[in-house]
Short mmCIF file of C-alpha atoms in Angstrom, two decimals:
data_model
loop_
_atom_site.label_atom_id
_atom_site.label_comp_id
_atom_site.label_asym_id
_atom_site.label_seq_id
_atom_site.Cartn_x
_atom_site.Cartn_y
_atom_site.Cartn_z
CA MET A 25 -29.81 -217.04 167.26
CA SER A 26 -27.58 -219.03 164.98
CA GLN A 27 -30.06 -218.88 162.12
CA THR A 28 -30.55 -215.14 162.57
CA SER A 29 -26.83 -214.49 162.51
CA HIS A 30 -26.45 -216.70 159.49
CA HIS A 31 -29.25 -214.92 157.65
CA HIS A 32 -27.83 -211.51 158.58
CA HIS A 33 -24.44 -212.51 157.20
CA ARG A 34 -25.93 -213.66 153.90
CA ARG A 35 -27.65 -210.30 153.48
CA LYS A 36 -24.42 -208.46 154.27
CA ILE A 37 -22.24 -210.15 151.61
CA SER A 38 -23.79 -211.01 148.26
CA PHE A 39 -22.66 -212.04 144.83
CA ALA A 40 -23.23 -208.49 143.64
CA ASP A 41 -20.51 -207.35 146.05
CA LEU A 42 -18.14 -209.95 144.66
CA GLU A 43 -19.00 -208.97 141.10
CA ARG A 44 -18.17 -205.33 141.79
CA THR A 45 -14.97 -206.37 143.52
CA PHE A 46 -13.75 -208.50 140.62
CA ARG A 47 -14.72 -205.91 138.02
CA ALA A 48 -12.80 -203.14 139.79
CA ALA A 49 -9.57 -204.09 137.98
CA GLY A 50 -10.10 -201.52 135.22
CA PRO A 51 -12.57 -200.20 132.68
CA MET A 52 -13.30 -202.34 129.67
CA VAL A 53 -13.00 -200.81 126.21
CA PRO A 54 -16.33 -201.19 124.43
CA PRO A 55 -16.24 -202.67 120.93
CA PRO A 56 -16.43 -200.13 118.08
CA PRO A 57 -19.80 -199.58 116.47
CA PRO A 58 -20.47 -201.43 113.24
CA HIS A 59 -20.29 -198.23 111.14
CA THR A 60 -17.32 -196.04 112.09
CA SER A 61 -16.04 -193.22 110.00
CA SER A 62 -12.39 -192.80 109.05
CA ALA A 63 -12.07 -189.85 111.43
CA GLN A 64 -13.02 -192.10 114.37
CA GLN A 65 -10.57 -194.92 113.53
CA PRO A 66 -7.52 -193.24 115.14
CA THR A 67 -9.50 -192.78 118.39
CA ALA A 68 -10.46 -196.47 118.44
CA LEU A 69 -6.85 -197.42 117.72
CA ASN A 70 -5.57 -195.25 120.55
CA ALA A 71 -8.10 -196.78 122.90
CA ALA A 72 -6.95 -200.25 121.86
CA GLN A 73 -3.37 -199.25 122.49
CA ILE A 74 -4.28 -197.95 125.93
CA GLN A 75 -6.03 -201.22 126.72
CA GLN A 76 -2.99 -203.15 125.51
CA GLN A 77 -0.75 -201.10 127.76
CA ARG A 78 -3.01 -201.86 130.70
CA LEU A 79 -2.88 -205.56 129.92
CA ASP A 80 0.92 -205.36 129.71
CA ASP A 81 1.01 -203.61 133.09
CA ILE A 82 -1.18 -206.32 134.58
CA ARG A 83 1.13 -209.00 133.18
CA ARG A 84 4.19 -207.21 134.58
CA GLN A 85 2.54 -206.88 137.98
CA ASP A 86 1.59 -210.54 137.91
CA THR A 87 5.16 -211.50 137.01
CA ALA A 88 6.53 -209.30 139.79
CA ARG A 89 4.08 -210.82 142.25
CA ARG A 90 5.12 -214.33 141.24
CA ILE A 91 8.78 -213.44 141.63
CA SER A 92 8.13 -211.92 145.05
CA LYS A 93 6.39 -215.13 146.12
CA LYS A 94 9.29 -217.36 145.13
CA PRO A 95 10.68 -219.30 148.08
CA THR A 96 13.95 -217.93 149.39
CA ASP A 97 14.52 -220.01 152.52
CA ARG A 98 17.12 -222.70 151.80
CA ASP A 99 17.43 -224.01 155.35
CA ILE A 100 16.32 -227.50 156.37
CA PRO A 101 14.74 -227.95 159.84
CA ASP A 102 17.11 -229.50 162.37
CA GLU A 103 14.36 -231.89 163.50
CA LEU A 104 14.81 -233.81 160.24
CA GLY A 105 18.17 -235.04 161.54
CA ASP A 106 16.35 -237.53 163.75
CA VAL A 107 14.19 -238.98 160.98
CA VAL A 108 16.54 -238.88 157.97
CA VAL A 109 18.91 -241.80 157.58
CA GLY A 110 22.56 -240.72 157.73
CA ASP A 111 24.17 -237.38 158.53
CA GLY A 112 22.92 -235.54 155.42
CA VAL A 113 21.08 -232.86 157.42
CA ALA A 114 24.13 -232.04 159.55
CA ARG A 115 26.45 -231.93 156.55
CA TYR A 116 23.99 -229.68 154.71
CA ALA A 117 23.91 -227.35 157.73
CA GLN A 118 27.70 -227.18 157.65
CA LEU A 119 27.60 -226.33 153.95
CA ARG A 120 25.09 -223.57 154.69
CA ASP A 121 27.42 -222.12 157.32
CA VAL A 122 30.32 -222.15 154.86
CA GLU A 123 28.06 -220.56 152.23
CA ARG A 124 27.11 -217.75 154.62
CA GLN A 125 30.75 -217.02 155.34
CA LEU A 126 31.59 -217.14 151.64
CA ASP A 127 28.64 -214.86 150.82
CA GLY A 128 29.89 -212.37 153.40
CA VAL A 129 33.39 -212.39 151.92
CA MET A 130 32.06 -212.07 148.37
CA MET A 131 29.76 -209.22 149.37
CA ARG A 132 32.66 -207.34 150.94
CA LYS A 133 34.80 -207.92 147.87
CA ARG A 134 31.97 -206.81 145.60
CA LEU A 135 31.56 -203.63 147.61
CA ASP A 136 35.32 -203.09 147.48
CA ILE A 137 35.29 -203.44 143.70
CA SER A 138 32.39 -201.02 143.32
CA ASP A 139 34.05 -198.56 145.69
CA ASN A 140 37.40 -198.85 143.89
CA LEU A 141 35.75 -198.19 140.55
CA GLN A 142 34.32 -194.93 141.92
CA ARG A 143 37.04 -193.74 144.27
CA ARG A 144 39.91 -191.49 143.31
CA TYR A 145 43.23 -193.29 143.09
CA THR A 146 46.59 -191.89 144.12
CA ARG A 147 48.06 -190.25 141.06
CA ARG A 148 50.43 -192.47 139.12
CA GLU A 149 53.04 -190.92 136.87
CA GLY A 150 55.46 -192.20 134.28
CA VAL A 151 58.38 -190.84 132.31
CA LEU A 152 57.80 -189.87 128.70
CA ARG A 153 61.12 -189.52 126.88
CA VAL A 154 61.13 -187.17 123.90
CA TRP A 155 63.83 -187.23 121.23
CA ILE A 156 64.14 -184.21 118.92
CA SER A 157 66.50 -184.32 115.96
CA ASN A 158 66.73 -183.13 112.38
CA THR A 159 68.39 -183.95 109.09
CA ALA A 160 69.21 -181.68 106.16
CA GLU A 161 69.35 -182.03 102.38
CA GLY A 162 70.41 -179.71 99.57
CA GLN A 163 72.52 -177.53 101.86
CA PRO A 164 75.39 -175.59 100.20
CA TRP A 165 78.10 -177.64 101.85
CA GLN A 166 76.34 -180.84 100.74
CA ILE A 167 76.16 -179.62 97.13
CA VAL A 168 79.85 -178.76 97.20
CA GLU A 169 80.73 -182.21 98.50
CA GLU A 170 78.58 -183.87 95.87
CA GLY A 171 80.50 -182.24 93.00
CA GLY A 172 79.67 -178.54 92.97
CA GLY A 173 76.33 -178.79 91.20
CA GLY A 174 74.28 -175.64 91.63
CA LEU A 175 77.27 -173.29 92.12
CA ASN A 176 77.78 -170.14 90.09
CA GLU A 177 80.75 -169.67 87.77
CA ASP A 178 82.61 -167.75 90.44
CA GLY A 179 82.08 -170.61 92.94
CA THR A 180 79.39 -168.87 94.97
CA PHE A 181 75.97 -170.28 95.89
CA GLU A 182 72.83 -168.36 95.03
CA PHE A 183 70.12 -168.18 97.76
CA GLY A 184 66.56 -167.40 96.81
CA GLU A 185 63.11 -168.83 96.32
CA ASN A 186 64.46 -171.51 93.98
CA SER A 187 66.79 -172.88 96.63
CA GLN A 188 66.31 -176.57 97.38
CA ALA A 189 67.98 -176.51 100.80
CA THR A 190 65.63 -178.25 103.27
CA PHE A 191 65.62 -179.71 106.74
CA ARG A 192 63.47 -182.44 108.25
CA VAL A 193 62.64 -182.40 111.96
CA LYS A 194 61.68 -185.57 113.84
CA ILE A 195 59.94 -185.46 117.23
CA GLU A 196 59.60 -188.89 118.81
CA GLY A 197 58.19 -189.74 122.21
CA ARG A 198 57.93 -193.04 124.02
CA LEU A 199 56.84 -194.00 127.50
CA LEU A 200 59.68 -195.60 129.42
CA ASP A 201 58.94 -199.05 130.78
CA ASP A 202 58.32 -199.47 134.48
CA GLU A 203 60.33 -202.23 136.12
CA ALA A 204 57.33 -203.38 138.15
CA GLU A 205 55.21 -203.55 135.02
CA GLU A 206 57.93 -205.51 133.24
CA ASP A 207 57.99 -208.02 136.09
CA ASP A 208 54.19 -208.35 135.95
CA ASP A 209 54.31 -208.79 132.19
CA GLU A 210 56.97 -211.47 132.49
CA GLN A 211 54.92 -213.28 135.12
CA GLU A 212 51.83 -213.09 132.92
CA ALA A 213 53.86 -214.35 129.98
CA VAL A 214 55.16 -217.31 132.01
CA ALA A 215 51.64 -218.08 133.24
CA ALA A 216 50.37 -217.91 129.67
CA GLU A 217 53.05 -220.37 128.55
CA LYS A 218 52.05 -222.78 131.32
CA GLN A 219 48.42 -222.41 130.37
CA LYS A 220 49.34 -223.09 126.77
CA ASP A 221 51.13 -226.31 127.72
CA THR A 222 48.22 -227.56 129.82
CA ASN A 223 45.56 -226.58 127.29
CA GLU A 224 47.08 -227.21 123.87
CA ASP A 225 43.77 -227.86 122.14
CA GLU A 226 42.34 -224.50 123.15
CA ALA A 227 45.58 -222.75 122.19
CA ALA A 228 45.44 -224.38 118.76
CA THR A 229 41.90 -223.20 118.06
CA THR A 230 42.27 -219.71 119.54
CA LYS A 231 45.36 -217.73 118.63
CA ARG A 232 45.92 -214.81 120.94
CA PRO A 233 48.92 -212.55 121.42
CA SER A 234 51.03 -213.06 124.51
CA PRO A 235 50.33 -210.84 127.54
CA LEU A 236 53.64 -209.06 127.01
CA LYS A 237 52.84 -208.19 123.40
CA ARG A 238 49.27 -207.28 124.30
CA GLN A 239 50.57 -204.96 127.05
CA GLN A 240 52.90 -203.31 124.55
CA GLN A 241 50.03 -202.82 122.15
CA GLN A 242 47.93 -201.19 124.89
CA ARG A 243 50.75 -198.90 126.06
CA PRO A 244 49.83 -195.23 125.63
CA ARG A 245 51.43 -193.57 122.65
CA PHE A 246 53.03 -190.14 122.41
CA SER A 247 49.90 -188.40 121.11
CA HIS A 248 47.83 -189.90 123.93
CA PHE A 249 49.19 -187.38 126.44
CA PHE A 250 48.65 -184.20 124.40
CA LYS A 251 45.69 -182.57 122.71
CA ALA A 252 47.68 -180.01 120.69
CA ILE A 253 51.27 -179.50 119.56
CA THR A 254 52.51 -176.12 118.32
CA ILE A 255 55.94 -175.41 116.85
CA ASP A 256 56.87 -171.72 116.65
CA PHE A 257 59.86 -170.53 114.64
CA ALA A 258 61.96 -167.71 116.08
CA ARG A 259 62.30 -165.99 112.72
CA ASN A 260 60.35 -163.45 110.72
CA PRO A 261 58.01 -165.33 108.36
CA GLN A 262 58.84 -162.89 105.59
CA LEU A 263 62.43 -164.08 105.66
CA GLN A 264 61.44 -167.71 105.25
CA PRO A 265 61.52 -169.20 101.71
CA ASP A 266 57.97 -170.61 102.05
CA GLY A 267 56.61 -167.96 104.43
CA TYR A 268 55.74 -170.30 107.31
CA SER A 269 55.68 -169.10 110.91
CA ALA A 270 54.29 -172.04 112.92
CA ILE A 271 53.21 -175.65 112.64
CA GLU A 272 50.17 -176.87 114.58
CA TRP A 273 48.60 -180.23 115.28
CA HIS A 274 45.27 -180.62 117.07
CA LYS A 275 43.97 -184.00 118.11
CA PRO A 276 40.72 -184.92 116.35
CA GLN A 277 37.86 -185.30 118.79
CA PRO A 278 35.07 -187.90 118.72
CA GLN A 279 31.40 -187.03 118.64
CA ASN A 280 30.41 -184.32 121.06
CA GLN A 281 27.43 -185.16 123.26
CA ASN A 282 26.09 -181.62 122.90
CA GLN A 283 26.17 -181.82 119.12
CA LYS A 284 24.07 -184.01 116.91
CA GLN A 285 26.83 -184.30 114.34
CA PRO A 286 30.27 -185.65 115.28
CA SER A 287 33.23 -183.29 115.35
CA HIS A 288 34.98 -185.56 112.86
CA SER A 289 32.72 -187.81 110.85
CA SER A 290 35.65 -190.13 110.03
CA TYR A 291 37.07 -190.25 113.54
CA ASP A 292 39.21 -193.33 114.13
CA PRO A 293 41.07 -193.59 117.45
CA ASN A 294 43.63 -195.91 115.86
CA SER A 295 44.37 -193.75 112.84
CA SER A 296 47.79 -192.20 112.35
CA ALA A 297 46.31 -188.70 112.78
CA VAL A 298 45.15 -189.54 116.31
CA SER A 299 47.57 -192.15 117.64
CA PHE A 300 51.27 -191.84 116.84
CA ASP A 301 54.71 -191.87 118.45
CA THR A 302 56.56 -189.76 115.87
CA LEU A 303 55.81 -186.36 114.38
CA GLU A 304 57.87 -185.21 111.37
CA PHE A 305 57.80 -182.12 109.16
CA GLU A 306 59.98 -180.69 106.40
CA ARG A 307 60.64 -177.06 105.51
CA LYS A 308 63.06 -175.01 103.38
CA SER A 309 66.00 -173.28 105.00
CA ASP A 310 69.77 -173.13 104.79
CA GLU A 311 70.34 -171.55 108.22
CA ASN A 312 70.07 -172.69 111.80
CA ILE A 313 66.70 -171.78 113.34
CA ASN A 314 65.54 -171.76 116.94
CA VAL A 315 62.10 -173.31 117.50
CA THR A 316 59.82 -173.58 120.52
CA ILE A 317 57.70 -176.71 120.86
CA ARG A 318 54.60 -176.30 123.02
CA LEU A 319 52.74 -179.40 124.19
CA GLN A 320 49.17 -178.93 125.47
CA ARG A 321 48.51 -181.70 127.98
CA ASP A 322 45.49 -183.95 127.65
CA ASP A 323 44.97 -185.62 131.00
CA LYS A 324 42.70 -188.62 130.54
CA SER A 325 43.54 -190.42 133.77
CA GLY A 326 41.39 -188.05 135.86
CA GLY A 327 39.72 -184.67 135.88
CA GLU A 328 41.11 -181.48 134.45
CA ARG A 329 44.30 -180.45 136.22
CA PHE A 330 45.14 -176.91 137.29
CA ARG A 331 48.14 -174.95 138.44
CA LEU A 332 47.69 -174.13 142.12
CA SER A 333 48.21 -170.71 143.63
CA PRO A 334 51.30 -170.34 145.87
CA PRO A 335 49.35 -170.58 149.18
CA LEU A 336 47.43 -173.65 148.02
CA ALA A 337 50.55 -175.24 146.54
CA GLU A 338 52.35 -174.73 149.83
CA LEU A 339 49.47 -176.27 151.76
CA LEU A 340 49.10 -179.35 149.52
CA ASP A 341 52.83 -179.67 148.74
CA THR A 342 52.22 -179.87 144.99
CA GLU A 343 52.04 -177.37 142.17
CA GLU A 344 49.48 -179.20 140.02
CA GLU A 345 46.27 -180.97 140.98
CA ASP A 346 42.72 -181.50 139.79
CA ARG A 347 39.71 -180.00 141.53
CA ALA A 348 38.71 -183.18 143.38
CA GLY A 349 42.28 -183.74 144.54
CA ALA A 350 42.52 -180.20 145.92
CA VAL A 351 39.27 -180.58 147.87
CA GLN A 352 40.32 -183.97 149.18
CA GLY A 353 43.74 -182.61 150.17
CA ILE A 354 42.18 -179.80 152.21
CA TRP A 355 39.81 -182.25 153.89
CA GLU A 356 42.69 -184.54 154.86
CA TYR A 357 44.65 -181.55 156.10
CA CYS A 358 41.75 -180.44 158.32
CA ARG A 359 41.37 -183.93 159.77
CA ALA A 360 45.10 -184.33 160.38
CA MET A 361 45.40 -180.95 162.10
CA GLY A 362 42.23 -181.43 164.17
CA LEU A 363 40.48 -178.34 162.79
CA GLN A 364 36.99 -179.87 162.76
CA GLU A 365 34.47 -178.86 165.37
CA ASP A 366 33.15 -181.57 167.65
CA GLU A 367 29.49 -180.79 167.13
CA ASP A 368 29.66 -180.54 163.33
CA LYS A 369 32.60 -182.09 161.53
CA ARG A 370 31.85 -179.97 158.47
CA SER A 371 32.62 -176.75 160.35
CA ILE A 372 36.31 -175.92 160.13
CA VAL A 373 38.25 -173.57 162.42
CA SER A 374 40.96 -172.04 160.22
CA ASP A 375 44.58 -172.14 161.28
CA GLU A 376 47.20 -169.78 159.89
CA PRO A 377 47.69 -171.57 156.49
CA LEU A 378 43.91 -171.82 155.90
CA ARG A 379 43.41 -168.24 157.05
CA LYS A 380 46.11 -167.16 154.59
CA LEU A 381 44.48 -169.20 151.84
CA PHE A 382 40.80 -168.28 152.28
CA GLY A 383 40.94 -165.19 154.50
CA GLN A 384 38.34 -166.57 156.93
CA ASP A 385 38.60 -167.57 160.59
CA LYS A 386 35.88 -170.18 160.21
CA LEU A 387 34.48 -171.88 157.14
CA TYR A 388 31.88 -174.46 156.21
CA PHE A 389 33.50 -177.28 154.27
CA PRO A 390 30.75 -177.72 151.59
CA TYR A 391 31.66 -174.19 150.44
CA VAL A 392 35.34 -175.09 149.93
CA PRO A 393 34.97 -176.04 146.21
CA ASP A 394 33.61 -172.55 145.48
CA LEU A 395 36.34 -170.91 147.54
CA LEU A 396 38.99 -172.76 145.52
CA HIS A 397 38.07 -171.19 142.18
CA PRO A 398 40.51 -168.24 142.44
CA HIS A 399 43.32 -170.62 143.35
CA LEU A 400 42.98 -172.92 140.31
CA GLN A 401 44.60 -171.64 137.14
CA PRO A 402 44.82 -173.38 133.75
CA LEU A 403 47.96 -175.40 133.24
CA PRO A 404 50.55 -173.80 130.95
CA PRO A 405 51.82 -175.92 128.05
CA ILE A 406 55.05 -177.85 128.27
CA VAL A 407 57.73 -175.85 126.47
CA LEU A 408 60.66 -177.55 124.74
CA ASP A 409 63.38 -175.46 123.12
CA TYR A 410 65.30 -176.80 120.16
CA THR A 411 67.70 -175.46 117.56
CA ILE A 412 67.38 -176.77 114.02
CA ARG A 413 70.94 -177.14 112.81
CA VAL A 414 71.87 -177.58 109.17
CA ASP A 415 75.64 -177.23 109.56
CA LYS A 416 78.03 -179.98 108.61
CA ALA A 417 79.30 -180.60 112.16
CA TYR A 418 75.82 -181.60 113.36
CA ILE A 419 74.53 -183.41 110.27
CA LYS A 420 77.63 -185.56 109.72
CA GLY A 421 78.93 -185.67 113.28
CA GLY A 422 81.86 -183.88 114.84
CA GLU A 423 85.45 -184.93 115.21
CA SER A 424 84.89 -185.55 118.94
CA GLY A 425 83.01 -188.74 118.11
CA SER A 426 79.43 -187.43 118.26
CA GLN A 427 76.84 -189.31 116.22
CA PRO A 428 75.27 -187.69 113.14
CA SER A 429 72.15 -185.68 113.98
CA THR A 430 72.49 -186.30 117.72
CA PRO A 431 69.02 -185.86 119.22
CA THR A 432 68.10 -183.56 122.08
CA ILE A 433 66.42 -185.58 124.83
CA TYR A 434 63.75 -184.42 127.29
CA ASP A 435 62.19 -186.51 130.07
CA LEU A 436 58.63 -185.46 130.94
CA ARG A 437 56.53 -186.58 133.89
CA VAL A 438 53.12 -187.58 132.57
CA PRO A 439 50.05 -189.03 134.34
CA LEU A 440 49.26 -192.66 133.69
CA PRO A 441 45.94 -194.45 134.04
CA ASN A 442 45.79 -196.73 137.03
CA PRO A 443 45.96 -200.36 135.81
CA LEU A 444 43.60 -201.47 138.57
CA VAL A 445 40.73 -199.55 136.97
CA HIS A 446 41.02 -201.51 133.73
CA ARG A 447 41.33 -204.84 135.50
CA LEU A 448 38.48 -204.19 137.90
CA THR A 449 36.25 -202.97 135.09
CA ARG A 450 37.11 -206.01 133.01
CA PHE A 451 36.28 -208.30 135.93
CA HIS A 452 33.13 -206.37 136.83
CA THR A 453 31.78 -206.54 133.26
CA SER A 454 33.13 -209.98 132.34
CA LYS A 455 30.62 -212.18 130.53
CA SER A 456 31.91 -215.27 132.30
CA HIS A 457 31.46 -213.48 135.64
CA LEU A 458 27.88 -212.57 134.78
CA THR A 459 27.20 -216.10 133.56
CA THR A 460 28.55 -217.50 136.82
CA LEU A 461 26.32 -215.18 138.82
CA GLN A 462 23.27 -216.26 136.82
CA THR A 463 24.17 -219.92 137.42
CA LEU A 464 24.50 -219.27 141.16
CA VAL A 465 21.12 -217.52 141.26
CA LYS A 466 19.46 -220.41 139.43
CA THR A 467 21.09 -222.90 141.79
CA ASP A 468 19.86 -220.92 144.80
CA ASP A 469 16.32 -220.94 143.39
CA ASP A 470 16.47 -224.70 142.86
CA LEU A 471 17.75 -225.21 146.40
CA ALA A 472 14.94 -223.04 147.78
CA LEU A 473 12.35 -225.12 145.90
CA LEU A 474 13.90 -228.35 147.16
CA ALA A 475 14.00 -227.04 150.74
CA GLN A 476 10.36 -225.97 150.45
CA SER A 477 9.41 -229.42 149.17
CA ILE A 478 11.29 -231.02 152.07
CA ARG A 479 9.51 -228.80 154.58
CA HIS A 480 6.12 -229.66 153.05
CA THR A 481 6.98 -233.34 153.17
CA ASN A 482 8.05 -232.97 156.78
CA ALA A 483 4.74 -231.26 157.60
CA LYS A 484 2.86 -234.18 156.05
CA ARG A 485 5.02 -236.61 158.00
CA LYS A 486 4.26 -234.87 161.29
CA PHE A 487 0.55 -234.78 160.37
CA TYR A 488 0.33 -238.51 159.80
CA ASP A 489 2.62 -239.25 162.75
CA ASN A 490 0.42 -237.33 165.17
CA LEU A 491 -2.68 -238.88 163.63
CA ALA A 492 -1.27 -242.36 164.16
CA LYS A 493 -0.35 -241.71 167.83
CA ASP A 494 -3.81 -240.46 168.98
CA PRO A 495 -6.37 -240.36 166.14
CA ALA A 496 -9.34 -239.10 168.22
CA ALA A 497 -7.56 -236.24 169.97
CA PHE A 498 -5.74 -235.25 166.76
CA VAL A 499 -8.95 -235.10 164.72
CA LYS A 500 -10.57 -233.03 167.46
CA ARG A 501 -7.68 -230.56 167.51
CA TRP A 502 -7.59 -230.44 163.72
CA VAL A 503 -11.32 -229.71 163.43
CA SER A 504 -11.01 -227.01 166.08
CA SER A 505 -8.14 -225.44 164.12
CA GLN A 506 -10.14 -225.50 160.93
CA GLN A 507 -13.06 -223.93 162.78
CA ARG A 508 -10.90 -221.03 163.96
CA ASP A 509 -9.61 -220.51 160.43
CA LEU A 510 -13.15 -220.36 159.09
CA GLU A 511 -14.12 -217.88 161.80
CA VAL A 512 -11.27 -215.65 160.71
CA LEU A 513 -12.42 -215.86 157.11
CA LEU A 514 -16.02 -215.10 158.08
CA ALA A 515 -14.91 -212.24 160.35
CA GLU A 516 -17.31 -213.53 162.99
CA GLY A 517 -15.06 -214.66 165.85
CA ALA A 518 -16.91 -215.85 168.93
CA ARG A 519 -20.10 -214.05 167.84
CA GLY A 520 -20.59 -215.68 164.48
CA TRP A 521 -22.28 -218.74 163.23
CA GLY A 522 -23.85 -219.71 166.51
CA GLY A 523 -22.61 -217.07 168.95
CA GLY A 524 -20.68 -219.40 171.19
CA GLY A 525 -18.27 -220.60 168.56
CA GLY A 526 -15.57 -222.65 170.16
CA GLY A 527 -15.85 -220.84 173.49
CA GLY A 528 -18.50 -223.08 175.07
CA GLY A 529 -22.10 -222.34 175.95
CA GLU A 530 -25.30 -224.14 175.29
CA ASP A 531 -24.91 -223.85 171.50
CA ALA A 532 -21.30 -225.04 171.53
CA GLY A 533 -22.28 -228.63 170.85
CA VAL A 534 -24.54 -227.64 167.97
CA VAL A 535 -21.88 -225.42 166.44
CA GLY A 536 -19.21 -228.08 166.88
CA GLU A 537 -21.43 -230.68 165.28
CA GLY A 538 -22.17 -228.30 162.40
CA PHE A 539 -18.51 -227.75 161.71
CA ARG A 540 -17.82 -231.46 161.85
CA LYS A 541 -20.49 -232.14 159.30
CA GLY A 542 -19.36 -231.98 155.65
CA GLY A 543 -21.24 -231.92 152.37
CA VAL A 544 -23.55 -229.35 150.85
CA GLU A 545 -25.84 -229.23 153.88
CA GLY A 546 -22.99 -228.45 156.32
CA VAL A 547 -21.35 -225.19 157.21
CA TRP A 548 -18.52 -225.74 154.76
CA GLY A 549 -20.85 -226.15 151.82
CA GLY A 550 -23.05 -223.18 152.64
CA ARG A 551 -23.31 -220.07 150.51
CA GLY A 552 -21.88 -217.87 153.26
CA ALA A 553 -18.64 -219.87 153.35
CA ARG A 554 -18.26 -219.65 149.59
CA GLU A 555 -18.92 -215.90 149.50
CA SER A 556 -16.60 -215.20 152.44
CA VAL A 557 -13.73 -217.19 150.99
CA GLY A 558 -14.18 -215.55 147.61
CA LEU A 559 -14.19 -212.08 149.14
CA TRP A 560 -11.12 -212.86 151.22
CA LEU A 561 -9.23 -214.10 148.16
CA ALA A 562 -10.31 -211.04 146.16
CA ARG A 563 -8.97 -208.69 148.85
CA ASN A 564 -5.62 -210.48 149.12
CA SER A 565 -5.13 -210.53 145.35
CA LYS A 566 -5.07 -206.73 145.12
#
């Protein structure tokens, strides 16, 4: 019976089966014939490239498989505490507990950072102070004071195209400092000074500006908040000496993603045409002129802002908001007023303000962004009125003690970028942070390898310990275990290689003796064992 089963198994699995199994990895590219024409060379080259790609894929899969098989368990068995001299195992377990707690805290902080980089911050505003003033030269009263040059014989002054009377307007804007930011800057400056005292060598080799100066350099400039400035003159252009009617400035834009060529080939964000605090222009005139300065806002701290319709402005208690802020405001309003249905929180039962806004008794919240389109209007420009004065009382100062060319001052509320975004981004993309993470990963891998080696050593220790306590019984159990493993490999179970296997019967002694016998003539050296193990390895390697 045993011989018949053995013979049947040898007929079932052959070397031809193994050969087909191992050759199933992919087709082999045959070598080119000795005489190939030039028209066939590109085909052979493409085939070689395809084969190279397949080899690269196999290497990548092999690398991925090796990485997936890397040990990850860094724990040491508690049973080693009884055999290891000292309390190293217990102290290591305490370190692992602390590491788990620290990993949990770091994971929460990492998720907080990622969430903060994506979430919408509460809008932060600052005060942009704008000074508008003008000076004048070549005015009639100035010529008279300088000695009468340019006057006619009768003492009159001739106006015309040859007149040299000019004015120069200066528009200057600066962001007022925030007291909280000043305190932070002072604290950073003090910390930098302490760091400089404790690390003089590094400070001598690396010269960096102080945090306060660096913060001033990074402060947004006047042109940062606007994308266009238009100055309209309230006077007929035909009456002007040089025929001007308006002055315009448009911020140069970097390369557009939808265009292959940049909008401005010489775009420089730090150039004077893009980044400035003062805008000046000079024109001819000997009369006071009213001008209107229109500032088109360029909101870079968030999405495009809109003017809200009266019902929406009343609901959100603001006149300006971006699209995401309006949607979020309505969502918070629905939650605060309890307008969500219990079965589906996205279904909203409209109250009187929502019914007045959307004209619906019930609405589905995912449709709210589309319903908001009629209530979002483009923001109008900021309008500043100014009178260009060329009279003596303004240019030289009045008798009441006013300064010469006293400026007109406007305070504008402008959006500011949240400083947390810059700091979180800097921390999230810091090279030192990434280097630290790589070092931690490498240390974890080394610990896993050491823990694996300790576990293997412990397994060997237990093997020899049990062998020393009862050699006969241990060898019997070990042989029986090896027999079961071989039965699994041979897929025979209790039916294979002698029928009875380890379950008893009249052939049990013969089978047991066969498994105990080593060498080429034993079960372990037979062809069936070699073929079965090879087939099992081939299946697991796929």
